[in-house]
Amino acid sequence: RIGRMAPSLSIPGGLLLLVLGLCQALKPGGSLTRRHVLAGVGASLGGLNAAAAIADGGGVATAAIGGGDDARARARTELLATIAAGRSDAEIMANVAALVPFDPSRGRGAVDASLAGTWDLVWTHDEAPALVKWARRTLHQPVGTQLLGEASASFGPGRVAQLLDVGGVRFELSSGATPADDDARVIRILPPFRFAALAGGRRFELAATEDDAGFRKLNARSAEAVAAPRNRYAQEYLETSGRVGDLRISRITEGDTAIVGNVYIHQRIPNGSR
């Protein structure tokens, strides 16, 4: 495992207000009510309708690299080292660009069986407001996880789920998902969207929408973003061993204009570990 990552890699702007409100309610003497949970939801769901953009404050396990794949092994090592050192987004993105051409799934990440599983998000690139970046540096690091395939079966067939654990609160977002007909790298994110929080032995259903536009309106998106097509989530690099420590690099390529261009790096962890 590599060392802990930069503290700026944590809560995305869209979820910040909701996390702050729930953490405040859970302080000693606080009371967690539906009013606390729902306050600010419209501004707090952010870009979660595509993929959870919350980075783990822990490290990345190193999966085995196939024999003879020296160039890929070097590019992978350099990427992980850059993340561990807390280097700038520009430097990390340069290392991402160097690794993606070695994609083990050969451009078929959305349909490869090894995509299924439980994945911790270890780094993300987005354009968060300055206030959100400041808050990320001061808040407890959460753990963000994505469930695909059999790992997300409890959320219903054909669905993916994002989990965010912050202290004693778990947030869950689920949506439909299917491989695109025109690109074997791409997952299309589909309604319905369901967002909930679990705390103190109780479950709070925060939001449920039946279409993309409704979910984006709930997120206080611009008219342009509301009218945009469905989100497309390209799997640019997928390690296919199926072993813990595999890496995956993905990018939002189309859809909600507030999150198009976001890049995510995930690490496979054992199913059921979250």
PDB file of C-alpha atoms in Angstrom:
ATOM      1  CA  ARG A   1       0.000   0.000   0.000  1.00  0.00           C
ATOM      2  CA  ILE A   2       1.114   3.553  -0.671  1.00  0.00           C
ATOM      3  CA  GLY A   3       0.926   6.333   1.907  1.00  0.00           C
ATOM      4  CA  ARG A   4      -1.999   8.559   2.771  1.00  0.00           C
ATOM      5  CA  MET A   5      -3.041  11.004   0.093  1.00  0.00           C
ATOM      6  CA  ALA A   6      -3.402  14.739   0.091  1.00  0.00           C
ATOM      7  CA  PRO A   7      -6.202  15.947   2.416  1.00  0.00           C
ATOM      8  CA  SER A   8      -7.793  17.896  -0.431  1.00  0.00           C
ATOM      9  CA  LEU A   9      -9.051  14.639  -1.937  1.00  0.00           C
ATOM     10  CA  SER A  10     -12.343  14.114  -0.182  1.00  0.00           C
ATOM     11  CA  ILE A  11     -15.830  15.562  -0.316  1.00  0.00           C
ATOM     12  CA  PRO A  12     -17.197  16.807  -3.674  1.00  0.00           C
ATOM     13  CA  GLY A  13     -18.917  20.176  -3.748  1.00  0.00           C
ATOM     14  CA  GLY A  14     -22.349  18.724  -4.344  1.00  0.00           C
ATOM     15  CA  LEU A  15     -22.409  16.691  -1.144  1.00  0.00           C
ATOM     16  CA  LEU A  16     -20.694  19.184   1.136  1.00  0.00           C
ATOM     17  CA  LEU A  17     -23.724  21.002   2.524  1.00  0.00           C
ATOM     18  CA  LEU A  18     -25.573  17.801   3.348  1.00  0.00           C
ATOM     19  CA  VAL A  19     -22.530  16.290   5.054  1.00  0.00           C
ATOM     20  CA  LEU A  20     -21.998  19.448   7.097  1.00  0.00           C
ATOM     21  CA  GLY A  21     -25.633  19.512   8.173  1.00  0.00           C
ATOM     22  CA  LEU A  22     -25.692  15.859   9.222  1.00  0.00           C
ATOM     23  CA  CYS A  23     -22.373  16.075  11.050  1.00  0.00           C
ATOM     24  CA  GLN A  24     -23.687  19.096  12.952  1.00  0.00           C
ATOM     25  CA  ALA A  25     -26.866  17.236  13.854  1.00  0.00           C
ATOM     26  CA  LEU A  26     -24.876  14.267  15.128  1.00  0.00           C
ATOM     27  CA  LYS A  27     -22.762  16.300  17.557  1.00  0.00           C
ATOM     28  CA  PRO A  28     -23.430  15.682  21.269  1.00  0.00           C
ATOM     29  CA  GLY A  29     -26.683  17.414  22.112  1.00  0.00           C
ATOM     30  CA  GLY A  30     -27.698  17.583  18.466  1.00  0.00           C
ATOM     31  CA  SER A  31     -30.857  15.994  17.134  1.00  0.00           C
ATOM     32  CA  LEU A  32     -31.072  14.216  13.793  1.00  0.00           C
ATOM     33  CA  THR A  33     -34.472  14.938  12.322  1.00  0.00           C
ATOM     34  CA  ARG A  34     -35.881  14.782   8.822  1.00  0.00           C
ATOM     35  CA  ARG A  35     -35.706  18.588   8.737  1.00  0.00           C
ATOM     36  CA  HIS A  36     -31.935  18.470   9.386  1.00  0.00           C
ATOM     37  CA  VAL A  37     -31.468  15.834   6.704  1.00  0.00           C
ATOM     38  CA  LEU A  38     -33.488  17.571   4.013  1.00  0.00           C
ATOM     39  CA  ALA A  39     -32.097  21.042   4.637  1.00  0.00           C
ATOM     40  CA  GLY A  40     -29.925  21.961   1.677  1.00  0.00           C
ATOM     41  CA  VAL A  41     -30.514  18.773  -0.286  1.00  0.00           C
ATOM     42  CA  GLY A  42     -31.165  20.737  -3.467  1.00  0.00           C
ATOM     43  CA  ALA A  43     -27.664  22.144  -3.299  1.00  0.00           C
ATOM     44  CA  SER A  44     -25.995  19.067  -1.922  1.00  0.00           C
ATOM     45  CA  LEU A  45     -26.423  16.189  -4.360  1.00  0.00           C
ATOM     46  CA  GLY A  46     -23.841  17.603  -6.777  1.00  0.00           C
ATOM     47  CA  GLY A  47     -22.398  15.242  -9.320  1.00  0.00           C
ATOM     48  CA  LEU A  48     -23.403  12.046  -7.581  1.00  0.00           C
ATOM     49  CA  ASN A  49     -25.787  10.962 -10.340  1.00  0.00           C
ATOM     50  CA  ALA A  50     -22.847   9.666 -12.342  1.00  0.00           C
ATOM     51  CA  ALA A  51     -20.236   8.367  -9.935  1.00  0.00           C
ATOM     52  CA  ALA A  52     -19.305   9.072  -6.358  1.00  0.00           C
ATOM     53  CA  ALA A  53     -16.508  11.620  -6.427  1.00  0.00           C
ATOM     54  CA  ILE A  54     -15.339  11.155  -2.913  1.00  0.00           C
ATOM     55  CA  ALA A  55     -11.769   9.982  -2.418  1.00  0.00           C
ATOM     56  CA  ASP A  56     -10.641   7.555   0.254  1.00  0.00           C
ATOM     57  CA  GLY A  57      -8.196   8.996   2.785  1.00  0.00           C
ATOM     58  CA  GLY A  58      -6.318   5.644   2.777  1.00  0.00           C
ATOM     59  CA  GLY A  59      -3.864   4.062   0.363  1.00  0.00           C
ATOM     60  CA  VAL A  60      -3.866   1.939  -2.778  1.00  0.00           C
ATOM     61  CA  ALA A  61      -2.916  -1.715  -2.779  1.00  0.00           C
ATOM     62  CA  THR A  62      -0.676  -2.737  -5.656  1.00  0.00           C
ATOM     63  CA  ALA A  63      -2.110  -5.481  -7.845  1.00  0.00           C
ATOM     64  CA  ALA A  64       0.170  -7.867  -9.707  1.00  0.00           C
ATOM     65  CA  ILE A  65       1.215  -6.745 -13.187  1.00  0.00           C
ATOM     66  CA  GLY A  66       1.461  -9.296 -15.954  1.00  0.00           C
ATOM     67  CA  GLY A  67       4.949 -10.452 -16.844  1.00  0.00           C
ATOM     68  CA  GLY A  68       6.652  -8.464 -19.582  1.00  0.00           C
ATOM     69  CA  ASP A  69       4.378  -5.457 -19.250  1.00  0.00           C
ATOM     70  CA  ASP A  70       7.211  -3.243 -18.061  1.00  0.00           C
ATOM     71  CA  ALA A  71       6.001   0.011 -19.620  1.00  0.00           C
ATOM     72  CA  ARG A  72       2.565  -0.322 -18.055  1.00  0.00           C
ATOM     73  CA  ALA A  73       4.080  -1.282 -14.704  1.00  0.00           C
ATOM     74  CA  ARG A  74       6.278   1.823 -14.750  1.00  0.00           C
ATOM     75  CA  ALA A  75       3.395   4.113 -15.717  1.00  0.00           C
ATOM     76  CA  ARG A  76       1.197   2.600 -12.996  1.00  0.00           C
ATOM     77  CA  THR A  77       3.891   2.958 -10.340  1.00  0.00           C
ATOM     78  CA  GLU A  78       4.514   6.574 -11.300  1.00  0.00           C
ATOM     79  CA  LEU A  79       0.789   7.391 -11.109  1.00  0.00           C
ATOM     80  CA  LEU A  80       0.395   5.887  -7.632  1.00  0.00           C
ATOM     81  CA  ALA A  81       3.550   7.569  -6.395  1.00  0.00           C
ATOM     82  CA  THR A  82       2.330  10.946  -7.640  1.00  0.00           C
ATOM     83  CA  ILE A  83      -1.011  10.497  -5.859  1.00  0.00           C
ATOM     84  CA  ALA A  84       0.698   9.377  -2.654  1.00  0.00           C
ATOM     85  CA  ALA A  85       2.950  12.433  -2.730  1.00  0.00           C
ATOM     86  CA  GLY A  86      -0.064  14.766  -2.976  1.00  0.00           C
ATOM     87  CA  ARG A  87       1.171  16.300  -6.201  1.00  0.00           C
ATOM     88  CA  SER A  88      -0.894  18.751  -8.265  1.00  0.00           C
ATOM     89  CA  ASP A  89      -3.861  17.720 -10.380  1.00  0.00           C
ATOM     90  CA  ALA A  90      -1.878  18.622 -13.499  1.00  0.00           C
ATOM     91  CA  GLU A  91       0.929  16.243 -12.588  1.00  0.00           C
ATOM     92  CA  ILE A  92      -1.442  13.423 -11.670  1.00  0.00           C
ATOM     93  CA  MET A  93      -3.462  13.927 -14.846  1.00  0.00           C
ATOM     94  CA  ALA A  94      -0.252  13.719 -16.886  1.00  0.00           C
ATOM     95  CA  ASN A  95       0.422  10.341 -15.274  1.00  0.00           C
ATOM     96  CA  VAL A  96      -3.164   9.272 -15.959  1.00  0.00           C
ATOM     97  CA  ALA A  97      -2.647  10.122 -19.637  1.00  0.00           C
ATOM     98  CA  ALA A  98       0.538   8.032 -19.651  1.00  0.00           C
ATOM     99  CA  LEU A  99      -1.199   4.945 -18.195  1.00  0.00           C
ATOM    100  CA  VAL A 100      -4.512   4.939 -20.092  1.00  0.00           C
ATOM    101  CA  PRO A 101      -3.003   3.738 -23.422  1.00  0.00           C
ATOM    102  CA  PHE A 102      -2.043   0.479 -21.663  1.00  0.00           C
ATOM    103  CA  ASP A 103      -5.707  -0.300 -20.791  1.00  0.00           C
ATOM    104  CA  PRO A 104      -5.810  -4.069 -20.073  1.00  0.00           C
ATOM    105  CA  SER A 105      -9.475  -4.240 -21.125  1.00  0.00           C
ATOM    106  CA  ARG A 106      -8.512  -3.030 -24.618  1.00  0.00           C
ATOM    107  CA  GLY A 107     -11.289  -0.462 -24.792  1.00  0.00           C
ATOM    108  CA  ARG A 108     -14.005  -2.793 -23.488  1.00  0.00           C
ATOM    109  CA  GLY A 109     -14.166  -1.714 -19.847  1.00  0.00           C
ATOM    110  CA  ALA A 110     -17.949  -1.248 -19.758  1.00  0.00           C
ATOM    111  CA  VAL A 111     -18.641  -4.813 -20.918  1.00  0.00           C
ATOM    112  CA  ASP A 112     -15.730  -6.681 -19.321  1.00  0.00           C
ATOM    113  CA  ALA A 113     -16.877  -9.000 -16.514  1.00  0.00           C
ATOM    114  CA  SER A 114     -14.069  -7.728 -14.275  1.00  0.00           C
ATOM    115  CA  LEU A 115     -15.822  -4.343 -13.977  1.00  0.00           C
ATOM    116  CA  ALA A 116     -18.189  -5.903 -11.426  1.00  0.00           C
ATOM    117  CA  GLY A 117     -17.165  -5.551  -7.818  1.00  0.00           C
ATOM    118  CA  THR A 118     -16.548  -3.137  -4.962  1.00  0.00           C
ATOM    119  CA  TRP A 119     -14.311  -0.160  -5.697  1.00  0.00           C
ATOM    120  CA  ASP A 120     -12.917   2.509  -3.392  1.00  0.00           C
ATOM    121  CA  LEU A 121     -12.353   5.902  -4.978  1.00  0.00           C
ATOM    122  CA  VAL A 122      -8.780   6.951  -4.251  1.00  0.00           C
ATOM    123  CA  TRP A 123      -8.467  10.135  -6.318  1.00  0.00           C
ATOM    124  CA  THR A 124     -10.690  12.437  -8.314  1.00  0.00           C
ATOM    125  CA  HIS A 125     -10.277  15.497 -10.495  1.00  0.00           C
ATOM    126  CA  ASP A 126     -13.108  18.010 -10.597  1.00  0.00           C
ATOM    127  CA  GLU A 127     -13.644  21.755 -10.611  1.00  0.00           C
ATOM    128  CA  ALA A 128     -14.920  22.419  -7.107  1.00  0.00           C
ATOM    129  CA  PRO A 129     -15.451  25.987  -5.854  1.00  0.00           C
ATOM    130  CA  ALA A 130     -12.734  27.477  -3.651  1.00  0.00           C
ATOM    131  CA  LEU A 131     -14.983  27.277  -0.550  1.00  0.00           C
ATOM    132  CA  VAL A 132     -15.517  23.563  -1.068  1.00  0.00           C
ATOM    133  CA  LYS A 133     -11.793  22.940  -1.489  1.00  0.00           C
ATOM    134  CA  TRP A 134     -11.170  24.791   1.761  1.00  0.00           C
ATOM    135  CA  ALA A 135     -13.784  22.681   3.551  1.00  0.00           C
ATOM    136  CA  ARG A 136     -12.222  19.493   2.205  1.00  0.00           C
ATOM    137  CA  ARG A 137      -8.972  20.399   3.883  1.00  0.00           C
ATOM    138  CA  THR A 138     -10.659  20.822   7.271  1.00  0.00           C
ATOM    139  CA  LEU A 139     -13.216  17.983   7.421  1.00  0.00           C
ATOM    140  CA  HIS A 140     -12.669  14.392   8.485  1.00  0.00           C
ATOM    141  CA  GLN A 141     -11.761  12.257   5.483  1.00  0.00           C
ATOM    142  CA  PRO A 142     -14.709  10.103   4.383  1.00  0.00           C
ATOM    143  CA  VAL A 143     -14.580   6.771   2.594  1.00  0.00           C
ATOM    144  CA  GLY A 144     -16.302   6.601  -0.796  1.00  0.00           C
ATOM    145  CA  THR A 145     -17.133   3.306  -2.499  1.00  0.00           C
ATOM    146  CA  GLN A 146     -18.782   2.256  -5.759  1.00  0.00           C
ATOM    147  CA  LEU A 147     -20.677  -1.025  -6.181  1.00  0.00           C
ATOM    148  CA  LEU A 148     -21.096  -2.596  -9.624  1.00  0.00           C
ATOM    149  CA  GLY A 149     -22.613  -5.846 -10.851  1.00  0.00           C
ATOM    150  CA  GLU A 150     -23.286  -8.473  -8.198  1.00  0.00           C
ATOM    151  CA  ALA A 151     -21.898  -6.165  -5.516  1.00  0.00           C
ATOM    152  CA  SER A 152     -24.868  -3.817  -6.030  1.00  0.00           C
ATOM    153  CA  ALA A 153     -27.548  -6.532  -6.287  1.00  0.00           C
ATOM    154  CA  SER A 154     -29.280  -5.378  -3.101  1.00  0.00           C
ATOM    155  CA  PHE A 155     -30.177  -2.104  -4.859  1.00  0.00           C
ATOM    156  CA  GLY A 156     -32.048  -3.906  -7.634  1.00  0.00           C
ATOM    157  CA  PRO A 157     -31.183  -5.454 -11.019  1.00  0.00           C
ATOM    158  CA  GLY A 158     -29.276  -3.314 -13.491  1.00  0.00           C
ATOM    159  CA  ARG A 159     -28.312  -0.709 -10.887  1.00  0.00           C
ATOM    160  CA  VAL A 160     -25.074   0.750  -9.559  1.00  0.00           C
ATOM    161  CA  ALA A 161     -24.604   2.245  -6.118  1.00  0.00           C
ATOM    162  CA  GLN A 162     -22.328   4.814  -4.514  1.00  0.00           C
ATOM    163  CA  LEU A 163     -21.635   4.715  -0.758  1.00  0.00           C
ATOM    164  CA  LEU A 164     -20.133   7.492   1.340  1.00  0.00           C
ATOM    165  CA  ASP A 165     -19.243   6.829   4.971  1.00  0.00           C
ATOM    166  CA  VAL A 166     -18.611   9.920   7.115  1.00  0.00           C
ATOM    167  CA  GLY A 167     -18.187   9.030  10.761  1.00  0.00           C
ATOM    168  CA  GLY A 168     -21.392   7.278  11.808  1.00  0.00           C
ATOM    169  CA  VAL A 169     -23.384   8.367   8.750  1.00  0.00           C
ATOM    170  CA  ARG A 170     -23.648   6.423   5.504  1.00  0.00           C
ATOM    171  CA  PHE A 171     -25.006   8.025   2.324  1.00  0.00           C
ATOM    172  CA  GLU A 172     -26.292   5.799  -0.489  1.00  0.00           C
ATOM    173  CA  LEU A 173     -27.013   6.830  -4.060  1.00  0.00           C
ATOM    174  CA  SER A 174     -28.196   4.340  -6.659  1.00  0.00           C
ATOM    175  CA  SER A 175     -29.118   4.638 -10.314  1.00  0.00           C
ATOM    176  CA  GLY A 176     -29.676   2.503 -13.365  1.00  0.00           C
ATOM    177  CA  ALA A 177     -26.709   1.702 -15.588  1.00  0.00           C
ATOM    178  CA  THR A 178     -26.157  -0.088 -18.896  1.00  0.00           C
ATOM    179  CA  PRO A 179     -23.307  -0.356 -21.417  1.00  0.00           C
ATOM    180  CA  ALA A 180     -23.672   2.025 -24.358  1.00  0.00           C
ATOM    181  CA  ASP A 181     -24.587   0.481 -27.712  1.00  0.00           C
ATOM    182  CA  ASP A 182     -21.995   2.551 -29.581  1.00  0.00           C
ATOM    183  CA  ASP A 183     -18.906   2.284 -27.341  1.00  0.00           C
ATOM    184  CA  ALA A 184     -17.750  -0.704 -25.296  1.00  0.00           C
ATOM    185  CA  ARG A 185     -15.911   1.621 -22.898  1.00  0.00           C
ATOM    186  CA  VAL A 186     -18.993   3.586 -21.896  1.00  0.00           C
ATOM    187  CA  ILE A 187     -21.647   3.084 -19.226  1.00  0.00           C
ATOM    188  CA  ARG A 188     -24.880   5.078 -19.599  1.00  0.00           C
ATOM    189  CA  ILE A 189     -26.307   6.286 -16.271  1.00  0.00           C
ATOM    190  CA  LEU A 190     -30.086   5.963 -16.127  1.00  0.00           C
ATOM    191  CA  PRO A 191     -32.991   6.874 -13.836  1.00  0.00           C
ATOM    192  CA  PRO A 192     -34.566   6.278 -11.438  1.00  0.00           C
ATOM    193  CA  PHE A 193     -32.220   7.896  -8.906  1.00  0.00           C
ATOM    194  CA  ARG A 194     -32.490   7.111  -5.203  1.00  0.00           C
ATOM    195  CA  PHE A 195     -30.585   8.940  -2.435  1.00  0.00           C
ATOM    196  CA  ALA A 196     -30.689   7.994   1.260  1.00  0.00           C
ATOM    197  CA  ALA A 197     -28.786   8.414   4.531  1.00  0.00           C
ATOM    198  CA  LEU A 198     -28.383   5.847   7.321  1.00  0.00           C
ATOM    199  CA  ALA A 199     -27.599   7.082  10.835  1.00  0.00           C
ATOM    200  CA  GLY A 200     -28.392   6.076  14.385  1.00  0.00           C
ATOM    201  CA  GLY A 201     -30.128   2.905  13.220  1.00  0.00           C
ATOM    202  CA  ARG A 202     -32.522   4.930  11.060  1.00  0.00           C
ATOM    203  CA  ARG A 203     -32.828   5.336   7.305  1.00  0.00           C
ATOM    204  CA  PHE A 204     -33.700   8.716   5.772  1.00  0.00           C
ATOM    205  CA  GLU A 205     -34.987   8.709   2.181  1.00  0.00           C
ATOM    206  CA  LEU A 206     -33.623  12.034   0.955  1.00  0.00           C
ATOM    207  CA  ALA A 207     -34.555  12.104  -2.713  1.00  0.00           C
ATOM    208  CA  ALA A 208     -36.084  10.006  -5.475  1.00  0.00           C
ATOM    209  CA  THR A 209     -36.526  11.116  -9.074  1.00  0.00           C
ATOM    210  CA  GLU A 210     -37.676   9.286 -12.169  1.00  0.00           C
ATOM    211  CA  ASP A 211     -35.716  11.228 -14.796  1.00  0.00           C
ATOM    212  CA  ASP A 212     -32.410  12.996 -15.364  1.00  0.00           C
ATOM    213  CA  ALA A 213     -33.958  16.460 -15.559  1.00  0.00           C
ATOM    214  CA  GLY A 214     -35.743  16.051 -12.232  1.00  0.00           C
ATOM    215  CA  PHE A 215     -32.573  14.961 -10.471  1.00  0.00           C
ATOM    216  CA  ARG A 216     -30.593  17.849 -11.949  1.00  0.00           C
ATOM    217  CA  LYS A 217     -33.243  20.360 -10.929  1.00  0.00           C
ATOM    218  CA  LEU A 218     -33.029  18.982  -7.413  1.00  0.00           C
ATOM    219  CA  ASN A 219     -29.298  19.693  -7.632  1.00  0.00           C
ATOM    220  CA  ALA A 220     -30.031  23.322  -8.602  1.00  0.00           C
ATOM    221  CA  ARG A 221     -28.402  22.799 -11.994  1.00  0.00           C
ATOM    222  CA  SER A 222     -28.427  25.398 -14.776  1.00  0.00           C
ATOM    223  CA  ALA A 223     -30.958  25.184 -17.587  1.00  0.00           C
ATOM    224  CA  GLU A 224     -28.150  23.971 -19.856  1.00  0.00           C
ATOM    225  CA  ALA A 225     -27.271  21.145 -17.473  1.00  0.00           C
ATOM    226  CA  VAL A 226     -30.920  20.151 -16.999  1.00  0.00           C
ATOM    227  CA  ALA A 227     -31.378  19.885 -20.773  1.00  0.00           C
ATOM    228  CA  ALA A 228     -28.152  17.938 -21.360  1.00  0.00           C
ATOM    229  CA  PRO A 229     -28.284  14.290 -22.482  1.00  0.00           C
ATOM    230  CA  ARG A 230     -27.850  11.375 -20.110  1.00  0.00           C
ATOM    231  CA  ASN A 231     -24.491  10.944 -18.437  1.00  0.00           C
ATOM    232  CA  ARG A 232     -21.913   8.745 -20.133  1.00  0.00           C
ATOM    233  CA  TYR A 233     -19.180   7.297 -17.965  1.00  0.00           C
ATOM    234  CA  ALA A 234     -16.159   6.016 -19.937  1.00  0.00           C
ATOM    235  CA  GLN A 235     -13.974   3.303 -18.428  1.00  0.00           C
ATOM    236  CA  GLU A 236     -10.644   4.452 -19.833  1.00  0.00           C
ATOM    237  CA  TYR A 237      -8.462   1.944 -17.993  1.00  0.00           C
ATOM    238  CA  LEU A 238      -9.540  -1.279 -16.278  1.00  0.00           C
ATOM    239  CA  GLU A 239      -7.265  -3.910 -14.777  1.00  0.00           C
ATOM    240  CA  THR A 240      -8.921  -7.238 -15.432  1.00  0.00           C
ATOM    241  CA  SER A 241      -7.319  -9.666 -12.972  1.00  0.00           C
ATOM    242  CA  GLY A 242     -10.325  -9.440 -10.654  1.00  0.00           C
ATOM    243  CA  ARG A 243      -7.948  -9.259  -7.690  1.00  0.00           C
ATOM    244  CA  VAL A 244      -7.961  -6.796  -4.829  1.00  0.00           C
ATOM    245  CA  GLY A 245      -5.798  -3.810  -5.742  1.00  0.00           C
ATOM    246  CA  ASP A 246      -6.818  -3.648  -9.419  1.00  0.00           C
ATOM    247  CA  LEU A 247      -7.088  -0.049 -10.645  1.00  0.00           C
ATOM    248  CA  ARG A 248      -9.753   1.588 -12.773  1.00  0.00           C
ATOM    249  CA  ILE A 249      -9.699   5.045 -14.374  1.00  0.00           C
ATOM    250  CA  SER A 250     -12.955   6.567 -15.619  1.00  0.00           C
ATOM    251  CA  ARG A 251     -14.208   9.878 -16.933  1.00  0.00           C
ATOM    252  CA  ILE A 252     -17.576  11.601 -17.411  1.00  0.00           C
ATOM    253  CA  THR A 253     -17.626  12.279 -21.157  1.00  0.00           C
ATOM    254  CA  GLU A 254     -21.172  13.519 -21.761  1.00  0.00           C
ATOM    255  CA  GLY A 255     -24.234  14.674 -19.852  1.00  0.00           C
ATOM    256  CA  ASP A 256     -24.592  17.028 -16.881  1.00  0.00           C
ATOM    257  CA  THR A 257     -22.345  19.951 -17.814  1.00  0.00           C
ATOM    258  CA  ALA A 258     -21.377  20.463 -14.148  1.00  0.00           C
ATOM    259  CA  ILE A 259     -19.507  17.137 -14.058  1.00  0.00           C
ATOM    260  CA  VAL A 260     -18.438  16.445 -17.660  1.00  0.00           C
ATOM    261  CA  GLY A 261     -14.678  15.996 -17.642  1.00  0.00           C
ATOM    262  CA  ASN A 262     -14.452  14.698 -14.062  1.00  0.00           C
ATOM    263  CA  VAL A 263     -11.903  11.882 -13.719  1.00  0.00           C
ATOM    264  CA  TYR A 264     -11.949   9.122 -11.094  1.00  0.00           C
ATOM    265  CA  ILE A 265      -9.369   6.549 -10.020  1.00  0.00           C
ATOM    266  CA  HIS A 266     -10.728   3.515  -8.165  1.00  0.00           C
ATOM    267  CA  GLN A 267      -9.107   0.566  -6.380  1.00  0.00           C
ATOM    268  CA  ARG A 268     -10.794  -2.835  -6.103  1.00  0.00           C
ATOM    269  CA  ILE A 269     -11.480  -4.017  -2.548  1.00  0.00           C
ATOM    270  CA  PRO A 270     -13.133  -7.258  -1.375  1.00  0.00           C
ATOM    271  CA  ASN A 271     -16.877  -7.526  -1.916  1.00  0.00           C
ATOM    272  CA  GLY A 272     -18.754  -7.066   1.330  1.00  0.00           C
ATOM    273  CA  SER A 273     -15.947  -5.099   2.961  1.00  0.00           C
ATOM    274  CA  ARG A 274     -18.065  -1.949   3.068  1.00  0.00           C
TER     275      ARG A 274
END
